[in-house]
Coordinates of C-alpha atoms and ligand atoms in Angstrom, one line a residue:
X18 CA 83.4 125.2 105.0
X19 CA 86.4 123.2 103.8
X20 CA 86.3 122.5 100.0
X21 CA 86.0 118.8 99.4
X22 CA 89.2 117.3 97.8
X23 CA 88.7 116.0 94.3
X24 CA 88.8 112.2 94.1
X25 CA 92.0 110.9 92.5
X26 CA 91.4 110.3 88.8
X27 CA 92.5 106.8 87.6
X28 CA 93.0 106.3 83.8
X29 CA 92.0 102.7 83.3
X30 CA 93.4 101.2 80.1
X31 CA 91.8 97.8 79.7
X32 CA 89.2 96.0 77.7
X33 CA 85.5 96.2 78.2
X34 CA 84.0 92.7 78.2
X35 CA 80.2 92.6 78.5
X36 CA 79.6 89.3 80.3
X37 CA 82.1 87.4 82.3
X38 CA 83.0 89.8 85.2
X39 CA 86.5 90.9 84.2
X40 CA 88.5 94.0 83.2
X41 CA 86.7 97.3 83.1
X42 CA 83.4 95.8 84.2
X43 CA 85.1 94.9 87.6
X44 CA 87.6 97.7 87.8
X45 CA 85.2 100.7 87.4
X46 CA 82.8 99.8 90.3
X47 CA 85.6 98.9 92.6
X48 CA 87.5 102.1 92.1
X49 CA 84.4 104.3 92.2
X50 CA 83.3 102.8 95.6
X51 CA 86.8 103.2 97.0
X52 CA 86.4 107.0 96.4
X53 CA 88.4 107.3 93.1
X54 CA 87.2 108.8 89.8
X55 CA 87.9 106.0 87.2
X56 CA 88.2 107.2 83.5
X57 CA 87.6 104.2 81.3
X58 CA 89.9 103.9 78.2
X59 CA 88.8 100.6 76.5
X60 CA 91.4 98.9 74.4
X61 CA 88.9 96.5 72.9
X62 CA 85.1 95.9 73.2
X63 CA 84.1 92.3 73.6
X64 CA 80.8 90.6 74.2
X65 CA 82.6 88.3 76.8
X66 CA 86.2 87.7 77.9
X67 CA 88.2 85.2 75.8
X68 CA 88.3 82.4 78.5
X69 CA 85.9 79.7 77.3
X70 CA 82.6 81.5 76.5
X71 CA 82.7 80.8 72.8
X72 CA 83.8 83.4 70.2
X73 CA 83.1 86.9 71.5
X74 CA 81.8 89.7 69.3
X75 CA 84.7 92.2 69.1
X76 CA 85.2 95.8 68.2
X77 CA 88.7 97.3 68.0
X78 CA 89.3 100.6 69.7
X79 CA 92.8 101.5 68.5
X80 CA 91.7 104.7 66.8
X81 CA 89.3 105.6 69.5
X82 CA 92.1 105.2 72.1
X83 CA 94.5 107.5 70.4
X84 CA 91.7 110.2 69.9
X85 CA 90.6 109.8 73.5
X86 CA 94.2 110.4 74.8
X87 CA 94.5 113.5 72.6
X88 CA 91.2 114.8 74.0
X89 CA 92.2 114.2 77.6
X90 CA 95.5 116.0 77.1
X91 CA 93.8 118.9 75.4
X92 CA 91.3 119.1 78.3
X93 CA 94.2 119.3 80.7
X94 CA 92.6 116.4 82.7
X95 CA 94.6 115.7 85.9
X96 CA 95.4 112.0 86.1
X97 CA 96.6 110.7 89.5
X98 CA 97.1 107.2 88.4
X99 CA 97.3 105.2 85.2
X100 CA 96.3 101.6 85.5
X101 CA 97.1 99.6 82.3
X102 CA 95.7 96.0 82.0
X103 CA 94.6 94.0 79.0
X104 CA 96.2 95.8 76.1
X105 CA 94.8 93.6 73.4
X106 CA 97.7 94.1 70.9
X107 CA 100.6 96.4 69.8
X108 CA 98.4 99.5 69.5
X109 CA 97.3 99.0 73.2
X110 CA 100.9 98.7 74.2
X111 CA 101.7 102.0 72.4
X112 CA 98.6 103.6 73.9
X113 CA 99.7 102.8 77.5
X114 CA 103.3 103.9 76.8
X115 CA 102.0 107.2 75.5
X116 CA 99.7 107.7 78.5
X117 CA 102.7 107.0 80.8
X118 CA 104.7 109.7 79.0
X119 CA 101.8 112.2 78.9
X120 CA 101.3 112.1 82.7
X121 CA 104.8 111.5 84.1
X122 CA 103.9 112.3 87.7
X123 CA 100.9 109.8 87.8
X124 CA 101.3 106.6 89.7
X125 CA 101.9 104.1 86.8
X126 CA 100.6 100.6 87.4
X127 CA 100.8 97.7 84.9
X128 CA 99.0 94.4 85.2
X129 CA 100.7 92.6 82.4
X130 CA 97.6 90.6 81.4
X131 CA 98.8 87.8 79.1
X132 CA 97.7 84.4 80.5
X133 CA 97.1 82.1 83.4
X134 CA 97.8 78.4 84.3
X135 CA 101.0 78.4 82.2
X136 CA 99.2 79.4 79.0
X137 CA 98.6 82.6 77.1
X138 CA 95.1 84.0 76.6
X139 CA 94.0 83.9 73.0
X140 CA 96.1 86.2 70.9
X141 CA 98.3 87.5 73.7
X142 CA 101.4 85.5 73.0
X143 CA 103.0 88.2 70.9
X144 CA 103.0 90.9 73.6
X145 CA 105.6 89.6 76.1
X146 CA 108.5 91.7 74.9
X147 CA 106.4 94.8 74.7
X148 CA 104.9 94.3 78.2
X149 CA 108.4 93.7 79.6
X150 CA 109.5 97.1 78.1
X151 CA 106.3 98.8 79.5
X152 CA 107.0 97.3 82.9
X153 CA 110.3 99.2 82.8
X154 CA 108.4 102.5 82.6
X155 CA 105.9 101.6 85.4
X156 CA 106.1 102.2 89.1
X157 CA 104.4 98.9 90.0
X158 CA 103.7 95.7 88.1
X159 CA 101.2 93.0 89.1
X160 CA 101.8 89.8 87.2
X161 CA 100.3 86.5 88.2
X162 CA 102.5 83.4 88.4
X163 CA 102.2 82.6 84.7
X164 CA 102.9 86.2 83.6
X165 CA 105.8 86.5 85.9
X166 CA 107.3 83.4 84.2
X167 CA 106.7 84.9 80.8
X168 CA 108.3 88.1 81.8
X169 CA 111.4 86.6 83.3
X170 CA 111.7 83.7 80.8
X171 CA 111.5 81.1 83.6
X172 CA 109.6 77.8 82.9
X173 CA 106.2 77.6 84.4
X174 CA 106.0 74.8 87.0
X175 CA 103.0 73.8 89.1
X176 CA 104.7 73.5 92.4
X177 CA 104.0 74.5 96.0
X178 CA 105.7 77.7 97.3
X179 CA 107.0 78.3 100.7
X180 CA 107.3 81.8 102.1
X181 CA 111.0 81.7 101.3
X182 CA 110.6 80.4 97.7
X183 CA 107.8 82.9 97.0
X184 CA 110.2 85.7 98.1
X185 CA 112.9 84.2 95.9
X186 CA 110.6 83.8 93.0
X187 CA 109.4 87.5 93.1
X188 CA 112.9 89.0 93.7
X189 CA 114.2 89.0 90.1
X190 CA 111.1 90.9 88.8
X191 CA 112.3 93.9 90.8
X192 CA 115.0 94.2 88.1
X193 CA 112.1 95.1 85.7
X194 CA 110.3 97.7 87.8
X195 CA 110.7 99.4 91.2
X196 CA 107.8 97.5 92.8
X197 CA 106.3 94.2 92.0
X198 CA 103.5 92.0 93.4
X199 CA 103.3 88.5 92.0
X200 CA 99.9 86.9 92.6
X201 CA 98.4 83.4 92.5
X202 CA 101.3 81.5 94.1
X203 CA 100.1 78.1 95.2
X204 CA 101.0 77.5 98.9
X205 CA 99.3 74.3 99.9
X206 CA 95.8 75.2 101.3
X207 CA 96.6 78.9 100.6
X208 CA 97.2 81.1 97.7
X209 CA 100.0 83.6 98.1
X210 CA 101.2 87.0 96.9
X211 CA 104.8 88.1 97.0
X212 CA 106.1 91.7 96.9
X213 CA 109.5 92.5 95.7
X214 CA 111.6 95.7 95.2
X215 CA 110.8 98.7 97.4
X216 CA 108.7 96.5 99.8
X217 CA 109.3 92.8 100.3
X218 CA 106.5 90.7 101.7
X219 CA 104.6 87.4 101.4
X220 CA 101.0 87.0 102.3
X221 CA 98.7 84.0 102.2
X222 CA 94.9 83.6 101.9
X223 CA 92.7 80.5 101.8
X224 CA 93.0 78.8 98.5
X225 CA 90.4 79.0 95.7
X226 CA 89.5 75.5 94.5
X227 CA 89.6 76.6 90.9
X228 CA 90.9 79.8 89.3
X229 CA 88.3 82.3 88.6
X230 CA 88.1 84.8 85.7
X231 CA 88.6 88.4 86.7
X232 CA 90.2 87.6 90.1
X233 CA 93.4 89.4 89.0
X234 CA 91.4 92.5 87.9
X235 CA 89.5 92.5 91.2
X236 CA 92.8 92.2 93.1
X237 CA 94.5 95.0 91.1
X238 CA 91.6 97.4 91.4
X239 CA 91.3 97.0 95.2
X240 CA 95.0 97.3 95.6
X241 CA 95.2 100.5 93.6
X242 CA 92.2 101.9 95.5
X243 CA 94.1 101.2 98.7
X244 CA 97.3 102.8 97.5
X245 CA 95.4 105.9 96.5
X246 CA 94.0 106.1 100.0
X247 CA 97.6 106.3 101.2
X248 CA 98.2 102.8 102.3
X249 CA 101.5 101.0 102.1
X250 CA 101.8 98.5 99.2
X251 CA 101.8 95.5 101.6
X252 CA 98.7 96.7 103.4
X253 CA 96.9 97.5 100.1
X254 CA 97.9 94.0 98.7
X255 CA 96.7 92.3 101.9
X256 CA 93.3 94.1 101.7
X257 CA 93.0 93.2 98.0
X258 CA 93.9 89.5 98.6
X259 CA 91.4 89.4 101.5
X260 CA 88.6 90.9 99.3
X261 CA 89.3 88.4 96.5
X262 CA 89.4 85.5 99.0
X263 CA 86.0 86.6 100.5
X264 CA 84.5 87.1 97.0
X265 CA 85.5 83.5 96.2
X266 CA 83.8 82.3 99.4
X267 CA 80.7 84.3 98.5
X268 CA 80.5 82.7 95.0
X269 CA 78.5 79.5 95.1
X270 CA 80.7 76.5 94.4
X271 CA 78.4 75.3 91.6
X272 CA 78.4 78.8 89.9
X273 CA 79.8 78.8 86.4
X274 CA 83.5 79.8 86.9
X275 CA 83.6 81.4 83.5
X276 CA 81.3 84.1 84.8
X277 CA 83.7 85.2 87.5
X278 CA 83.3 86.1 91.1
X279 CA 80.0 87.3 92.6
X280 CA 81.6 90.4 94.1
X281 CA 78.8 92.9 93.6
X282 CA 77.0 92.4 97.0
X283 CA 80.3 92.9 98.7
X284 CA 81.2 96.3 97.1
X285 CA 79.9 98.3 100.1
X286 CA 82.8 96.8 102.3
X287 CA 85.3 98.7 100.2
X288 CA 83.7 102.1 100.8
X289 CA 85.5 104.4 103.2
X290 CA 83.8 104.7 106.6
X291 CA 81.7 107.8 107.0
X292 CA 81.5 108.5 103.3
X293 CA 77.8 107.4 103.1
X294 CA 78.7 105.2 100.2
Ligands
PXL320 O1 90.9 89.0 83.5 C1 91.8 88.8 82.5 C2 91.2 89.0 81.1 C3 91.0 90.3 80.7 N1 90.4 90.6 79.5 C4 90.1 89.6 78.7 C5 90.3 88.3 79.0 C6 90.8 88.0 80.3 C7 91.0 86.6 80.7 O2 90.5 85.6 80.1 O3 89.9 87.4 78.2 C8 89.5 90.0 77.3

């Protein structure tokens, strides 16, 4: 009998927020159901995310992160992909850079989590230069509109994008990293994503009435799962945007937006056909 192929291992460097449906709490189930083996490397433990749920309990993981990386290297763990997201501070930036250099052949993805709606998340305003440098070491970066503005130094404006202006907006980011997908571009009744660099594309999905916490993490995880299945970036981004859009529709309009998208009942849709998952 043919030996089953090991699922691709994804080192997920991100925070673990207990309540609020974001970061590792979203990323791990998505990648697992898509047939990957996620390895969680928390940058920070939080009782909730930092977006409007009061003052979360927090436990720094800087020392843990360094020790965990050492352990994985000693183990000879094969890492197929490194997905760095909320890095919490300078130590998290350093950790992600170290992981990138320890596994140079891994697919290196950076979601430069810093802010949304033109504003930085609490405590993330000092990380822009470091994230810009880290983007230069990644294969793919996934900023939202706000983060794209912070990375390029362009002013954040709440306008409506056309297909052409979305393409133009994303293009300069390809100077930072070989492949880029900018998310959360308002396009009238739609929200758009624009790819730049190796693959240029613009795609649109029905607009969310209000931004939801964790939607960027959900998008990135589904996109990475799609790439590791061998899909092209544009196809993986389209499937990810579709999943987020459906999760928005499945979330009751009167649900507390601070608690994120009700994606759990939809996880089965991400499983590969015939896997029994
Ligand atoms: O989903 C983005 C995110 C990740 N991690 C933490 C956050 C946020 C957004 O608010 O606070 C801790």
